mmCIF file of C-alpha atoms in Angstrom:
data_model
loop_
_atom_site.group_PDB
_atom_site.id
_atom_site.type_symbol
_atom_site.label_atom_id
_atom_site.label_comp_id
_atom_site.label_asym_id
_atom_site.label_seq_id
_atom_site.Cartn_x
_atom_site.Cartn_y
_atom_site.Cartn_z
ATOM 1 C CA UNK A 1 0.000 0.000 0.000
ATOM 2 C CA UNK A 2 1.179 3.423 -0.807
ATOM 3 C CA UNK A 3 1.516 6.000 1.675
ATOM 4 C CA UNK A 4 1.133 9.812 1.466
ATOM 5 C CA UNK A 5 4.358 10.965 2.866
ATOM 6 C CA UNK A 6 7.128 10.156 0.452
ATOM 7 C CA UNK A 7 10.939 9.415 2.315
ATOM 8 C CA UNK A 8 11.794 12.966 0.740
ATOM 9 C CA UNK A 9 9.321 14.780 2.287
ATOM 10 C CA UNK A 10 9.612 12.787 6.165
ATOM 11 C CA UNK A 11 13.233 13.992 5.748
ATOM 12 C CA UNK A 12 12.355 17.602 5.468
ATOM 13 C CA UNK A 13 9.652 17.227 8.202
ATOM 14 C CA UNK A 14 12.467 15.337 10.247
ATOM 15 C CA UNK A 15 14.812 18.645 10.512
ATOM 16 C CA UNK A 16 11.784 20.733 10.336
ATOM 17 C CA UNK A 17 10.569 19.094 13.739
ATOM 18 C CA UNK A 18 13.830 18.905 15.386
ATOM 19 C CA UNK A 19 14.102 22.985 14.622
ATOM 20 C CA UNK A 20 10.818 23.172 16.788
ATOM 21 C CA UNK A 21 11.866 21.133 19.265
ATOM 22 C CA UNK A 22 15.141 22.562 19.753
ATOM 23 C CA UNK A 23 13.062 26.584 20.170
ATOM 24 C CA UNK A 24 10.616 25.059 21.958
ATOM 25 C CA UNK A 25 13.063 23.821 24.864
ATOM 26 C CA UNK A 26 13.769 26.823 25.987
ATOM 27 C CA UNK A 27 10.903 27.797 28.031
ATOM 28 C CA UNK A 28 11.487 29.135 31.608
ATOM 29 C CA UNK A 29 10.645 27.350 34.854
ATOM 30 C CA UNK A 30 10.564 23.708 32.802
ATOM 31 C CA UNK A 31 13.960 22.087 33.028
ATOM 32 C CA UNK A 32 12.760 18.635 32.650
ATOM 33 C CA UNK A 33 10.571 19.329 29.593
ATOM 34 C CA UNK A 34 13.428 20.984 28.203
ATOM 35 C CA UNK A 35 15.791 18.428 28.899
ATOM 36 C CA UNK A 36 13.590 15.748 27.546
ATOM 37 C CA UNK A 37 12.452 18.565 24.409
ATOM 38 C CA UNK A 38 16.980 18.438 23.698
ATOM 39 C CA UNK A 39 17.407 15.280 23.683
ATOM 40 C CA UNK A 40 14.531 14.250 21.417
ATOM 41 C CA UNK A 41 16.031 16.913 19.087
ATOM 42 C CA UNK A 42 19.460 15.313 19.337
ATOM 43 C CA UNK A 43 17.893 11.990 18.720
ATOM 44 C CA UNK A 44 15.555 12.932 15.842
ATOM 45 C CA UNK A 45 18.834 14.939 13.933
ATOM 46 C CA UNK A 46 21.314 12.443 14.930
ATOM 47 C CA UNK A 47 18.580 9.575 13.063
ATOM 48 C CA UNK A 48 17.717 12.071 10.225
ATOM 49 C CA UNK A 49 21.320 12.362 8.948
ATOM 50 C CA UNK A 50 22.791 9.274 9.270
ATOM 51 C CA UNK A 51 19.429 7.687 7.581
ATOM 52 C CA UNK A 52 19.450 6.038 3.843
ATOM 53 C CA UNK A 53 16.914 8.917 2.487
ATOM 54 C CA UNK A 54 16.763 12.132 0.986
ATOM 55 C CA UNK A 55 17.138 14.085 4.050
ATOM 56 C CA UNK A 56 20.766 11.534 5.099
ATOM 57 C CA UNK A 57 24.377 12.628 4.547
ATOM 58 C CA UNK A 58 25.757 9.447 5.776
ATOM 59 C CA UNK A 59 22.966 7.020 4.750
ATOM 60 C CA UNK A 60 23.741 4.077 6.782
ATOM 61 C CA UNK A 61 20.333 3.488 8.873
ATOM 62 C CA UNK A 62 17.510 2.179 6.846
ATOM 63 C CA UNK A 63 14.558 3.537 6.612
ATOM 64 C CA UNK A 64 12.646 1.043 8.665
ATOM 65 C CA UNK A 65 14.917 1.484 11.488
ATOM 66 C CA UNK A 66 15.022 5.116 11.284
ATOM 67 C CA UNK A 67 10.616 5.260 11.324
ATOM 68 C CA UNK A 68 11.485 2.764 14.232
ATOM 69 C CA UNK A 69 13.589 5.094 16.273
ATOM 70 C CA UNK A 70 10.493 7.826 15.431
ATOM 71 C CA UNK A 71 8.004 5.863 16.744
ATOM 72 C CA UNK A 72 9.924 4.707 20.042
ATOM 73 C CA UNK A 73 10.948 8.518 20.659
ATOM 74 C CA UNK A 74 7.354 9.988 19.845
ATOM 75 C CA UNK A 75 6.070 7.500 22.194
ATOM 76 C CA UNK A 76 7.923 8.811 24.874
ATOM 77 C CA UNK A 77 6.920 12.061 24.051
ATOM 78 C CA UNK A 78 3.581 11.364 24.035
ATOM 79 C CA UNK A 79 3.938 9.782 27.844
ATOM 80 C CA UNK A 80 5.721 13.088 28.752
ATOM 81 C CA UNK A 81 2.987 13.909 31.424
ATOM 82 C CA UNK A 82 3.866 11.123 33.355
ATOM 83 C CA UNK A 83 7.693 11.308 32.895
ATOM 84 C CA UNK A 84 8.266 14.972 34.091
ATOM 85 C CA UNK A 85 8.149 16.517 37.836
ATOM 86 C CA UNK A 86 4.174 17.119 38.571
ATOM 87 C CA UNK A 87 5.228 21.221 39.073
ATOM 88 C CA UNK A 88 5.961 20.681 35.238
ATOM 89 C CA UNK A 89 2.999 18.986 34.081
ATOM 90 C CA UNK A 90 1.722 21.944 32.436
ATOM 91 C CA UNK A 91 4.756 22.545 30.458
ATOM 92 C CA UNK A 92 4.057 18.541 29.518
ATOM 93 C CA UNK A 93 1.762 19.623 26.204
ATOM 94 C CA UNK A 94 4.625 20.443 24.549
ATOM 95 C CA UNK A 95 6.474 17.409 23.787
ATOM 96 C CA UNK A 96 3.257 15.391 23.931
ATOM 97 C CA UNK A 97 1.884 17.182 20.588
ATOM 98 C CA UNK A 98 4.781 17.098 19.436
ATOM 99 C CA UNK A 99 4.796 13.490 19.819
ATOM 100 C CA UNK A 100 1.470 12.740 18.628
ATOM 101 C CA UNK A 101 2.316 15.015 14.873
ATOM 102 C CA UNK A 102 5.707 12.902 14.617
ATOM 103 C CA UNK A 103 3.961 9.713 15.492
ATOM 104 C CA UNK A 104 1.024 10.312 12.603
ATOM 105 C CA UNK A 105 3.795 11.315 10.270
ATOM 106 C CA UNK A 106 5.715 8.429 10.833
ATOM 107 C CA UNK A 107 3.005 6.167 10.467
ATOM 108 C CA UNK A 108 2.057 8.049 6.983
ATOM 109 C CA UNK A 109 5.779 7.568 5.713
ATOM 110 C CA UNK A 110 6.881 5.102 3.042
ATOM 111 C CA UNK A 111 9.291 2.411 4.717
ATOM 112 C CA UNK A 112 11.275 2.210 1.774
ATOM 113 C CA UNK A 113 13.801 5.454 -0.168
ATOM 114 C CA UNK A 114 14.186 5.563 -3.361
ATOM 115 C CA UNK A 115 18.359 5.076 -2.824
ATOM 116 C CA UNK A 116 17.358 1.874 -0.805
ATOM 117 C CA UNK A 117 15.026 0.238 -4.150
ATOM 118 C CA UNK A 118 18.187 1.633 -6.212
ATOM 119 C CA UNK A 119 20.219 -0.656 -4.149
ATOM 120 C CA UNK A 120 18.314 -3.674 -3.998
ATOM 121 C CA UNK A 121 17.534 -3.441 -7.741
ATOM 122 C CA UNK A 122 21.274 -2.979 -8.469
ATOM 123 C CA UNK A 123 21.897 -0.488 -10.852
ATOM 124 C CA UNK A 124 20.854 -1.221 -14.067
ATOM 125 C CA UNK A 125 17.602 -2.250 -12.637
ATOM 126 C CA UNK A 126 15.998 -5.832 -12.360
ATOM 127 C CA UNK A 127 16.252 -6.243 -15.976
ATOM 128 C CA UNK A 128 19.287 -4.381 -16.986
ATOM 129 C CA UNK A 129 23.232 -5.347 -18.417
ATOM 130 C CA UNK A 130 24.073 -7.166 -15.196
ATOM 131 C CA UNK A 131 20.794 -9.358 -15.667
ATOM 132 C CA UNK A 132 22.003 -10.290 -18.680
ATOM 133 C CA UNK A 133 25.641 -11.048 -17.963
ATOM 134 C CA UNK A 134 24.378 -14.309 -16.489
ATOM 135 C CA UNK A 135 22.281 -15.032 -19.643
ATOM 136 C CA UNK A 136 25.016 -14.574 -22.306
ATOM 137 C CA UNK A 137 25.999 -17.508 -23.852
ATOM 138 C CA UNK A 138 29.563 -16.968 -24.116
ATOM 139 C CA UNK A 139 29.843 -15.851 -20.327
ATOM 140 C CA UNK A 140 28.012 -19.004 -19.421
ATOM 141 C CA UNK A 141 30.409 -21.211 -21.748
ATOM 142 C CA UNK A 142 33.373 -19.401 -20.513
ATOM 143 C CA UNK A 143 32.724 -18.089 -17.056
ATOM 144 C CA UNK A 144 36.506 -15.885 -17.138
ATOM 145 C CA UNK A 145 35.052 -13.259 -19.602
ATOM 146 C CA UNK A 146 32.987 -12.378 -17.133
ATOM 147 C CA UNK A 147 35.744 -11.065 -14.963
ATOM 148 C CA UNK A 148 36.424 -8.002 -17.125
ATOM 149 C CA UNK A 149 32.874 -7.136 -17.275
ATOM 150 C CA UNK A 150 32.807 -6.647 -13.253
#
């Protein structure tokens, strides 16, 4: 099934979201929302550029992982209320809407970038010169040709 929010897209939302969460940690009086606001950030930044999308520079998390890490940190987000002092609980809407809009986005995301098909398709594609390498007569007759097409 398709979903609305292409990889592109949750990768712009990613650093668009960490942005707010970082200026929304500095509120007075709520040290333990904004300590728990930072660190989300940190998370949600650290997981946007090291992730195989759009949005990655390093590109070594999947995608799957990196919508798992979203869904794990939203989640705590979302429980904020009962995670910070009770003299904070009012500061506790915060993180918790912000939880809830990163968990619906995350759940609208495609698991799969287009650099991660590119990869499993190799890349010529499924039907392209490497497929048919391994067809070729000649290769198959005498597999050390193959060698200088590699």
């Amino acid at each position: 099934m398709r979903k609305p929010i292409s990889t592109r897209a949750h990768g712009m939302f990613d650093y668009t979201w960490t942005a707010a969460a970082s200026a929304l940690s500095a509120r007075d009086g709520a040290t333990s929302t904004a300590q728990l606001l930072q660190k989300a950030a940190t998370v949600a930044r650290t997981t946007s550029m090291i992730t195989n999308y759009e949005g990655g520079t390093l590109r070594v998390l999947p995608v799957k992982a990196h919508l798992a890490v979203d869904v794990a940190l939203c989640s705590v987000l979302i429980a904020s209320p009962w995670l910070v002092p009770e003299s904070e609980r009012r500061f506790a809407a915060i993180p918790f809407v912000l939880g809830i809009i990163g968990l619906v986005t995350t759940l609208l995301t495609e698991t799969r970038s287009p650099m991660e098909i590119d990869e499993e398709q190799g890349f010529f594609g499924p039907h392209g010169a490497v497929a048919s390498v391994d067809q070729d007569p000649d290769i198959v007759a005498h597999p050390h040709l193959r060698a200088h097409l590699e």
